[in-house]
Tab-separated table of C-alpha atoms and ligand atoms in Angstrom:
chain	number	residue	atom	x	y	z
E	1	MET	CA	-14.942	-25.976	33.296
E	2	ASN	CA	-17.104	-26.907	30.920
E	3	ILE	CA	-18.294	-26.692	27.322
E	4	ARG	CA	-21.851	-25.421	27.286
E	5	LEU	CA	-24.025	-26.213	23.792
E	6	GLN	CA	-26.733	-23.894	23.432
E	7	ALA	CA	-30.122	-24.366	22.332
E	8	VAL	CA	-32.587	-22.512	21.241
E	9	THR	CA	-33.727	-20.297	23.650
E	10	ARG	CA	-35.780	-17.150	22.265
E	11	LEU	CA	-37.643	-17.047	18.917
E	12	VAL	CA	-38.988	-14.041	17.671
E	13	GLN	CA	-40.997	-14.000	14.746
E	14	LEU	CA	-39.111	-12.543	11.551
E	15	ALA	CA	-42.151	-10.368	9.773
E	16	PRO	CA	-45.143	-8.946	11.307
E	17	ASP	CA	-48.028	-11.325	10.634
E	18	ALA	CA	-45.266	-13.995	9.447
E	19	ARG	CA	-45.807	-17.462	11.437
E	20	LEU	CA	-42.345	-18.310	10.693
E	21	ARG	CA	-40.062	-17.512	14.536
E	22	GLY	CA	-36.071	-17.835	14.499
E	23	CYS	CA	-33.678	-17.602	16.958
E	24	GLU	CA	-30.481	-15.644	15.928
E	25	ASP	CA	-28.426	-16.899	17.968
E	26	ALA	CA	-29.336	-20.411	17.563
E	27	CYS	CA	-28.278	-20.241	13.812
E	28	LEU	CA	-25.135	-21.073	12.523
E	29	PRO	CA	-23.915	-17.961	10.394
E	30	GLN	CA	-25.245	-15.872	12.566
E	31	ARG	CA	-23.325	-16.742	15.914
E	32	HIS	CA	-19.761	-18.340	13.636
E	33	ALA	CA	-17.980	-15.915	10.898
E	34	GLY	CA	-17.093	-18.308	8.150
E	35	VAL	CA	-19.550	-20.964	9.066
E	36	ALA	CA	-21.338	-21.484	5.610
E	37	CYS	CA	-25.385	-22.534	5.825
E	38	SER	CA	-28.121	-21.801	3.567
E	39	ALA	CA	-29.626	-24.651	4.195
E	40	CYS	CA	-33.484	-23.010	4.736
E	41	SER	CA	-32.872	-20.669	1.720
E	42	ALA	CA	-32.308	-23.538	-0.279
E	43	ALA	CA	-35.485	-25.784	1.016
E	44	CYS	CA	-37.801	-22.167	1.116
E	45	PRO	CA	-39.584	-23.466	-2.178
E	46	GLY	CA	-40.583	-19.525	-2.730
E	47	GLY	CA	-37.652	-18.184	-2.391
E	48	VAL	CA	-38.220	-15.643	0.701
E	49	LEU	CA	-35.700	-16.435	2.882
E	50	LYS	CA	-31.999	-15.297	2.986
E	51	VAL	CA	-29.480	-15.088	6.096
E	52	SER	CA	-26.309	-13.585	6.171
E	53	ALA	CA	-24.246	-12.662	9.321
E	54	ASP	CA	-26.512	-9.852	9.818
E	55	GLY	CA	-29.733	-12.282	10.062
E	56	PHE	CA	-32.903	-12.634	8.592
E	57	ASP	CA	-34.843	-11.714	6.001
E	58	LEU	CA	-38.243	-12.573	5.300
E	59	ALA	CA	-39.585	-11.312	2.349
E	60	PRO	CA	-43.334	-10.082	1.533
E	61	GLY	CA	-44.829	-14.224	0.517
E	62	CYS	CA	-43.926	-16.833	3.235
E	63	LEU	CA	-46.107	-20.307	2.197
E	64	ASP	CA	-45.921	-21.290	6.213
E	65	CYS	CA	-44.905	-24.719	4.870
E	66	GLY	CA	-42.110	-25.048	7.440
E	67	ARG	CA	-39.806	-26.698	5.617
E	68	CYS	CA	-36.988	-24.223	6.175
E	69	ALA	CA	-37.825	-25.069	9.980
E	70	ALA	CA	-36.884	-28.632	8.993
E	71	ALA	CA	-34.143	-27.755	6.801
E	72	CYS	CA	-32.289	-26.292	10.387
E	73	PRO	CA	-29.583	-28.588	11.190
E	74	THR	CA	-30.111	-26.403	14.752
E	75	HIS	CA	-34.059	-25.967	15.171
E	76	ALA	CA	-33.154	-22.063	15.019
E	77	LEU	CA	-36.249	-21.716	13.301
E	78	GLU	CA	-39.835	-23.251	13.567
E	79	LEU	CA	-43.294	-22.441	11.873
E	80	GLY	CA	-45.837	-20.441	14.987
E	81	GLY	CA	-48.356	-22.742	15.418
E	82	PHE	CA	-46.880	-25.545	14.810
E	83	HIS	CA	-44.598	-27.071	16.713
E	84	PRO	CA	-43.807	-30.748	15.968
E	85	ASP	CA	-42.705	-32.159	18.399
E	86	CYS	CA	-46.530	-31.531	20.400
E	87	ALA	CA	-47.784	-33.072	17.327
E	88	THR	CA	-46.009	-36.278	17.175
E	89	ALA	CA	-46.664	-36.646	20.985
E	90	ARG	CA	-50.392	-36.123	20.370
E	91	SER	CA	-51.010	-37.782	17.832
E	92	ILE	CA	-48.883	-41.355	17.706
E	93	SER	CA	-50.530	-41.375	14.443
E	94	PRO	CA	-48.318	-44.073	12.055
E	95	CYS	CA	-50.458	-41.756	9.522
E	96	ILE	CA	-49.291	-37.894	8.646
E	97	ASP	CA	-52.356	-35.892	6.344
E	98	CYS	CA	-52.376	-32.560	4.564
E	99	GLU	CA	-53.654	-30.003	6.468
E	100	ARG	CA	-56.095	-29.194	3.919
E	101	VAL	CA	-57.926	-31.989	4.063
E	102	PRO	CA	-60.603	-31.660	5.612
E	103	PRO	CA	-61.081	-33.723	9.017
E	104	ALA	CA	-63.590	-36.467	8.151
E	105	ALA	CA	-61.647	-37.791	5.185
E	106	SER	CA	-58.485	-37.937	6.880
E	107	PRO	CA	-57.250	-41.204	8.942
E	108	ALA	CA	-58.680	-41.158	12.906
E	109	GLY	CA	-55.736	-40.206	15.003
E	110	ALA	CA	-53.594	-39.025	11.831
E	111	LEU	CA	-51.414	-36.220	12.264
E	112	ARG	CA	-52.195	-33.060	9.740
E	113	VAL	CA	-49.135	-31.617	8.560
E	114	PRO	CA	-48.816	-27.431	7.176
E	115	CYS	CA	-46.780	-30.046	4.750
E	116	SER	CA	-45.350	-32.922	4.963
E	117	GLY	CA	-42.397	-31.846	4.075
E	118	ALA	CA	-41.320	-29.908	6.863
E	119	LEU	CA	-41.254	-32.960	8.636
E	120	ARG	CA	-37.975	-33.410	9.789
E	121	ALA	CA	-36.507	-36.790	9.952
E	122	SER	CA	-35.596	-37.690	13.082
E	123	GLN	CA	-39.516	-37.111	13.835
E	124	LEU	CA	-40.294	-39.148	10.964
E	125	LEU	CA	-38.111	-41.676	12.514
E	126	ALA	CA	-39.988	-41.026	16.435
E	127	LEU	CA	-42.699	-42.133	14.150
E	128	ALA	CA	-42.221	-44.957	12.991
E	129	ASN	CA	-40.223	-46.075	16.271
E	130	ALA	CA	-43.785	-45.401	17.980
E	131	SER	CA	-45.246	-46.768	15.208
E	132	PRO	CA	-46.694	-50.457	16.146
E	133	ASP	CA	-45.326	-52.035	12.638
E	134	SER	CA	-43.014	-49.839	12.818
E	135	THR	CA	-44.295	-48.073	9.236
E	136	VAL	CA	-44.849	-44.533	9.002
E	137	THR	CA	-46.796	-43.734	5.999
E	138	ILE	CA	-47.052	-40.159	4.421
E	139	LEU	CA	-50.249	-39.373	2.284
E	140	ASP	CA	-49.857	-38.202	-1.196
E	141	ARG	CA	-53.374	-36.327	-1.685
E	142	GLY	CA	-52.171	-36.012	-5.592
E	143	TRP	CA	-52.256	-31.974	-4.758
E	144	CYS	CA	-48.468	-31.117	-4.177
E	145	ALA	CA	-47.809	-30.431	-8.092
E	146	GLU	CA	-50.185	-27.588	-8.107
E	147	CYS	CA	-49.234	-26.572	-4.617
E	148	THR	CA	-47.146	-23.311	-3.953
E	149	ALA	CA	-45.015	-24.597	-1.078
E	150	GLY	CA	-45.016	-27.919	-3.397
E	151	GLY	CA	-43.575	-28.408	-7.126
E	152	ALA	CA	-43.312	-31.676	-9.839
E	153	THR	CA	-41.875	-33.842	-7.275
E	154	HIS	CA	-43.936	-33.685	-3.941
E	155	PRO	CA	-42.094	-32.325	-0.727
E	156	ALA	CA	-41.150	-35.095	1.199
E	157	ALA	CA	-40.301	-37.096	-1.153
E	158	ALA	CA	-36.632	-36.678	-0.433
E	159	ARG	CA	-36.757	-36.563	3.308
E	160	VAL	CA	-38.409	-39.958	2.682
E	161	ASP	CA	-35.708	-41.061	0.269
E	162	GLU	CA	-32.789	-40.171	3.029
E	163	VAL	CA	-34.797	-41.419	5.919
E	164	ASN	CA	-35.286	-44.863	4.672
E	165	SER	CA	-31.270	-44.914	3.437
E	166	LEU	CA	-30.600	-44.660	6.760
E	167	LEU	CA	-32.714	-47.237	8.308
E	168	ASP	CA	-31.786	-50.132	5.196
E	169	ILE	CA	-28.580	-50.594	6.262
E	170	THR	CA	-29.281	-53.599	8.375
E	171	PRO	CA	-31.148	-56.471	6.016
E	172	GLY	CA	-33.080	-58.761	7.729
E	173	LYS	CA	-33.980	-56.693	10.975
E	174	PRO	CA	-37.207	-55.522	11.321
E	175	ALA	CA	-37.881	-52.679	8.941
E	176	ARG	CA	-38.988	-49.533	10.096
E	177	ARG	CA	-39.753	-47.851	6.885
E	178	VAL	CA	-41.597	-44.313	5.875
E	179	VAL	CA	-43.630	-44.763	2.699
E	180	LEU	CA	-45.323	-41.900	0.484
E	181	ALA	CA	-49.062	-43.328	-0.326
E	182	HIS	CA	-50.484	-42.305	-2.963
E	183	HIS	CA	-54.409	-41.561	-2.270
E	184	PRO	CA	-55.983	-38.918	-4.464
E	185	LEU	CA	-58.725	-36.845	-2.925
E	186	PRO	CA	-60.448	-34.731	-4.995
E	187	PRO	CA	-59.093	-30.811	-5.451
E	188	SER	CA	-62.445	-29.622	-4.816
E	189	LEU	CA	-61.950	-30.774	-1.036
E	190	ARG	CA	-58.692	-29.407	-0.799
E	191	GLY	CA	-59.743	-26.626	1.985
E	192	ARG	CA	-57.293	-23.496	3.431
E	193	ALA	CA	-54.770	-24.297	5.924
E	194	ALA	CA	-55.835	-23.772	9.512
E	195	ARG	CA	-54.140	-23.698	12.270
E	196	ASP	CA	-54.883	-26.223	15.330
E	197	PRO	CA	-55.329	-24.549	18.567
E	198	GLY	CA	-53.671	-27.312	20.638
E	199	LEU	CA	-50.334	-27.408	18.583
E	200	GLU	CA	-49.926	-23.483	20.259
E	201	ARG	CA	-48.759	-25.093	23.460
E	202	PRO	CA	-45.134	-25.691	23.256
E	203	LEU	CA	-44.384	-29.113	24.271
E	204	GLY	CA	-41.157	-29.473	26.284
E	205	ARG	CA	-38.612	-32.336	25.040
E	206	ARG	CA	-39.112	-34.259	27.787
E	207	ASP	CA	-42.668	-34.200	27.789
E	208	PHE	CA	-42.975	-35.083	24.172
E	209	LEU	CA	-39.622	-37.796	24.824
E	210	ARG	CA	-41.943	-39.291	27.686
E	211	GLN	CA	-44.987	-39.735	25.678
E	212	LEU	CA	-43.572	-41.561	23.131
E	213	VAL	CA	-41.298	-43.875	25.639
E	214	ALA	CA	-45.028	-44.984	27.168
E	215	HIS	CA	-46.065	-45.686	23.234
E	216	THR	CA	-42.509	-47.844	22.139
E	217	ALA	CA	-41.184	-51.125	23.996
E	218	SER	CA	-37.955	-49.927	22.343
E	219	ALA	CA	-37.677	-47.335	25.036
E	220	ALA	CA	-37.452	-49.874	27.802
E	221	ARG	CA	-33.876	-49.889	26.583
E	222	PRO	CA	-30.949	-47.791	28.002
E	223	ASP	CA	-30.444	-44.547	26.025
E	224	PRO	CA	-26.991	-45.211	23.869
E	225	THR	CA	-26.513	-41.241	23.003
E	226	PRO	CA	-23.282	-40.577	24.237
E	227	ALA	CA	-22.754	-39.398	27.797
E	228	ALA	CA	-19.586	-36.760	27.252
E	229	ILE	CA	-21.342	-34.507	25.034
E	230	GLY	CA	-20.194	-30.825	26.103
E	231	SER	CA	-17.038	-32.540	28.513
E	232	ALA	CA	-14.797	-30.254	27.757
E	233	ALA	CA	-13.462	-26.981	26.905
E	234	PRO	CA	-12.203	-24.367	24.377
E	235	PRO	CA	-10.000	-21.951	25.586
E	236	ASP	CA	-12.086	-18.456	24.629
E	237	GLY	CA	-14.949	-20.220	26.985
E	238	ARG	CA	-17.688	-19.349	24.189
E	239	THR	CA	-20.960	-21.054	24.097
E	240	ARG	CA	-21.142	-23.515	20.882
E	241	ILE	CA	-25.338	-23.751	19.147
E	242	LEU	CA	-26.193	-27.264	20.046
E	243	PRO	CA	-26.697	-29.294	17.084
E	244	ALA	CA	-30.432	-30.560	18.116
E	245	GLU	CA	-31.578	-31.799	14.823
E	246	ARG	CA	-28.434	-34.952	14.721
E	247	LEU	CA	-28.393	-35.419	18.546
E	248	ALA	CA	-32.287	-36.433	18.070
E	249	LEU	CA	-32.020	-37.682	15.127
E	250	LEU	CA	-28.910	-40.282	16.249
E	251	GLN	CA	-31.801	-41.024	19.641
E	252	GLN	CA	-34.351	-41.945	17.158
E	253	LEU	CA	-32.302	-44.734	15.808
E	254	GLN	CA	-30.694	-45.763	18.420
E	255	ASN	CA	-33.855	-46.079	20.031
E	256	GLY	CA	-35.302	-48.455	17.105
E	257	THR	CA	-31.812	-50.163	16.514
E	258	HIS	CA	-29.846	-50.896	19.985
E	259	GLY	CA	-26.586	-50.949	18.692
E	260	GLN	CA	-26.771	-51.539	15.066
E	261	PRO	CA	-24.171	-49.910	12.944
E	262	LEU	CA	-25.262	-46.559	11.696
E	263	HIS	CA	-25.370	-45.292	7.914
E	264	ALA	CA	-21.409	-44.175	7.070
E	265	GLY	CA	-23.339	-40.701	5.527
E	266	LEU	CA	-23.765	-39.903	9.231
E	267	LEU	CA	-20.179	-39.843	10.653
E	268	GLN	CA	-17.486	-37.597	10.077
E	269	GLN	CA	-13.686	-38.054	9.958
E	270	ILE	CA	-11.351	-35.790	10.440
E	271	GLU	CA	-7.643	-36.368	10.017
E	272	ILE	CA	-4.904	-34.006	11.191
E	273	GLY	CA	-1.632	-34.076	9.246
E	274	PRO	CA	2.466	-33.677	10.649
E	275	GLY	CA	1.628	-30.068	9.370
E	276	CYS	CA	-0.250	-29.248	12.450
E	277	CYS	CA	1.411	-26.217	14.624
E	278	ASN	CA	-1.053	-26.643	17.366
E	279	GLN	CA	-2.847	-23.323	16.628
E	280	GLN	CA	-5.538	-24.889	17.934
E	281	VAL	CA	-7.859	-22.582	14.925
E	282	CYS	CA	-9.548	-25.664	13.868
E	283	ALA	CA	-11.238	-26.329	17.402
E	284	ARG	CA	-12.200	-22.659	17.801
E	285	SER	CA	-13.886	-22.321	14.341
E	286	CYS	CA	-16.448	-25.676	15.361
E	287	PRO	CA	-19.691	-24.009	16.090
E	288	VAL	CA	-20.637	-27.194	18.045
E	289	ALA	CA	-17.192	-28.244	19.733
E	290	ALA	CA	-17.473	-31.345	18.217
E	291	LEU	CA	-13.812	-30.412	17.797
E	292	HIS	CA	-11.987	-28.830	21.146
E	293	PRO	CA	-8.881	-28.249	22.628
E	294	TYR	CA	-7.392	-30.405	25.678
E	295	GLN	CA	-4.296	-29.776	28.170
E	296	ASP	CA	-2.864	-33.223	30.327
E	297	GLU	CA	0.103	-31.330	31.840
E	298	ASP	CA	2.300	-30.845	28.894
E	299	ILE	CA	0.784	-32.945	26.241
E	300	SER	CA	-2.171	-30.258	24.572
E	301	GLY	CA	-3.880	-31.020	21.092
E	302	VAL	CA	-7.143	-31.196	19.477
E	303	ALA	CA	-9.712	-33.652	20.710
E	304	PHE	CA	-13.149	-34.095	18.072
E	305	GLU	CA	-16.387	-36.403	18.940
E	306	PRO	CA	-18.432	-37.471	16.268
E	307	ALA	CA	-21.192	-37.745	17.835
E	308	LEU	CA	-22.024	-33.551	17.300
E	309	CYS	CA	-20.147	-32.782	14.019
E	310	ILE	CA	-22.319	-31.864	11.620
E	311	GLY	CA	-19.938	-32.000	8.787
E	312	CYS	CA	-20.279	-28.449	7.817
E	313	GLY	CA	-16.469	-27.857	7.069
E	314	ALA	CA	-15.407	-24.977	8.994
E	315	CYS	CA	-12.717	-26.257	10.479
E	316	ALA	CA	-11.444	-27.876	7.461
E	317	ALA	CA	-11.564	-24.384	6.082
E	318	ASN	CA	-9.857	-22.721	8.227
E	319	CYS	CA	-6.468	-24.955	9.205
E	320	PRO	CA	-3.669	-21.796	8.196
E	321	GLU	CA	-1.480	-24.879	7.728
E	322	GLN	CA	-4.386	-26.651	5.669
E	323	ALA	CA	-3.279	-29.481	7.790
E	324	LEU	CA	-6.664	-30.894	8.828
E	325	ARG	CA	-8.993	-33.115	6.501
E	326	LEU	CA	-12.468	-33.392	6.974
E	327	VAL	CA	-13.639	-37.776	5.229
E	328	ALA	CA	-16.450	-39.337	4.994
E	329	ALA	CA	-16.917	-42.916	7.168
E	330	PRO	CA	-16.106	-45.869	4.313
E	331	ALA	CA	-18.358	-48.469	5.522
E	332	PRO	CA	-21.329	-47.992	8.415
E	333	ARG	CA	-20.143	-48.665	12.178
E	334	ALA	CA	-20.787	-47.834	15.497
E	335	LEU	CA	-20.066	-44.275	16.783
E	336	PRO	CA	-16.905	-44.013	17.656
E	337	ALA	CA	-16.211	-42.076	20.995
E	338	THR	CA	-14.744	-38.575	21.325
E	339	THR	CA	-10.677	-38.967	19.834
E	340	ARG	CA	-7.393	-37.872	20.467
E	341	LEU	CA	-6.907	-35.855	17.007
E	342	SER	CA	-3.453	-34.649	17.780
E	343	ARG	CA	-0.511	-34.784	20.417
E	344	HIS	CA	1.669	-32.042	20.892
E	345	THR	CA	4.237	-32.455	24.103
E	346	THR	CA	5.429	-28.507	25.325
E	347	GLN	CA	8.903	-27.956	25.499
E	348	SER	CA	10.734	-24.525	27.280
E	349	CYS	CA	12.906	-22.214	25.205
E	350	PHE	CA	16.365	-22.598	25.673
E	351	ASP	CA	17.032	-19.166	24.967
E	352	CYS	CA	14.156	-17.574	27.148
E	353	ALA	CA	12.856	-20.753	29.128
E	354	ALA	CA	9.242	-19.998	27.933
E	355	PRO	CA	7.070	-22.511	27.307
E	356	PHE	CA	5.593	-23.275	23.925
E	357	VAL	CA	4.703	-25.634	21.307
E	358	PRO	CA	7.211	-26.870	18.473
E	359	ARG	CA	5.717	-26.506	15.376
E	360	GLY	CA	5.302	-29.919	13.981
E	361	ALA	CA	3.946	-31.814	16.273
E	362	ARG	CA	8.071	-33.337	17.243
E	363	GLY	CA	8.913	-34.535	20.919
E	364	VAL	CA	10.795	-34.133	23.381
E	365	GLY	CA	14.287	-35.103	22.646
E	366	GLU	CA	14.273	-34.284	19.129
E	367	ASP	CA	16.061	-30.895	18.757
E	368	ASP	CA	18.893	-30.476	21.412
E	369	ASP	CA	18.383	-26.676	21.336
E	370	PRO	CA	14.355	-25.989	21.332
E	371	ARG	CA	13.753	-22.224	20.948
E	372	CYS	CA	10.315	-20.255	20.972
E	373	PRO	CA	9.212	-19.429	17.606
E	374	ALA	CA	9.776	-15.644	18.889
E	375	CYS	CA	14.115	-16.618	19.641
E	376	GLU	CA	13.589	-18.732	16.335
E	377	LYS	CA	13.555	-15.790	14.530
E	378	SER	CA	15.724	-13.622	16.051
E	379	ARG	CA	18.478	-16.009	16.027
E	380	GLU	CA	16.790	-15.711	12.130
E	381	LEU	CA	17.281	-11.866	12.341
E	382	GLY	CA	20.814	-11.839	13.773
E	383	ARG	CA	22.079	-14.886	11.354
E	384	SER	CA	21.571	-12.260	8.292
E	385	LEU	CA	21.948	-9.291	9.448
E	386	PHE	CA	25.916	-10.297	10.702
E	387	ALA	CA	26.215	-12.851	7.390
E	388	GLY	CA	28.563	-10.591	5.792
E	389	LEU	CA	30.861	-10.050	8.425
E	390	PHE	CA	32.634	-13.410	8.101
Y	1	LIG	S1	-31.047	-23.489	8.191
Y	1	LIG	FE1	-30.288	-23.069	10.258
Y	1	LIG	S2	-28.492	-22.790	10.716
Y	1	LIG	FE2	-27.917	-22.756	8.703
Y	1	LIG	S3	-28.350	-20.457	7.981
Y	1	LIG	FE3	-30.732	-21.035	7.882
Y	1	LIG	S4	-31.358	-20.823	10.503
Y	1	LIG	FE4	-29.093	-20.713	9.950
Y	2	LIG	S1	-15.542	-30.904	13.671
Y	2	LIG	FE1	-17.558	-31.037	12.616
Y	2	LIG	S2	-18.890	-29.389	12.732
Y	2	LIG	FE2	-16.436	-28.529	13.597
Y	2	LIG	S3	-16.119	-27.233	12.426
Y	2	LIG	FE3	-15.529	-29.479	11.727
Y	2	LIG	S4	-16.893	-30.239	9.993
Y	2	LIG	FE4	-17.827	-28.604	11.312
């Protein structure tokens, strides 16, 4: 049985007349109790989007900027009429401009977006990989401070810093870079945001990647994405959510660098201490199956797939023994392979012969008369009842 990772399948309008669409099946807090994610709400400049276990709540006043969609780790949100994969595949231009700029004033072939803060890190990297000089330029027209979706800081500034810091780790290599360039236009030229009908036509990820391949020399290299994603099964057989943005980012980072180490901030490590009792609550809590159980004859435990981990912390928060710790990787390195984090040997109960896993991961032979928790409890009860008689 394989873990099934579920991508976005059904996007529905979040309010009548809203361009914003969402898929509750792909939203972390709506799928997994105890997984706190509010990345989209935090990114909403108008403060009108809220998400809870009960669903999406989009109040009137949505600005159609798409910044919530760019923040979502699972691609559970999308701005109708602006499918960024479609847009990037169509324009293959190293230049990004605001949709409100009159088309004649935009550089030829520029990717015109509702808000440059609505581009995901993986999309900026895809453009950098496809650009002839490995550079993507976002044009700052000087309007963002007055725009309701903008503010004092340019909406793309944080994403530009994030992407450049991910690219910065290997000095001396041909640099891929995202640049925020100030090219002001008079405010009188600012028009209304216009939908591009060509963007309404959805483009599959495969077609998108095929088009990128045609434009980038690095695409001829072998795909370094780990092949083993989704190779093991959770005991409950439940579908987990595809961490779409993380996988797209890893793919794009490795497309351009082929084997270079990854930024340490992208890599989580998990440590499981001796208090682990192998209940595997962590694996059941993990929304993306980065942690999953394994069983080899009489050995069982939990394995970790770093490519999938989005660092949500649900595993550590739900561990009943507080035996699991999530730590950031200390230095840049290659993407580690799937590793087994805990190892427990199944034993037969001395009293009832039922198979059980001893608490604390003790090995066979460390306890001469191992007993399952139920028999151990009975013995303790018996001892306390009859203690006064002897
Ligand atoms: S960012 Fe995505 S997963 Fe997180 S709450 Fe918003 S829609 Fe759900
Ligand atoms: S393994 Fe990673 S993704 Fe899974 S619950 Fe832990 S922190 Fe979240």
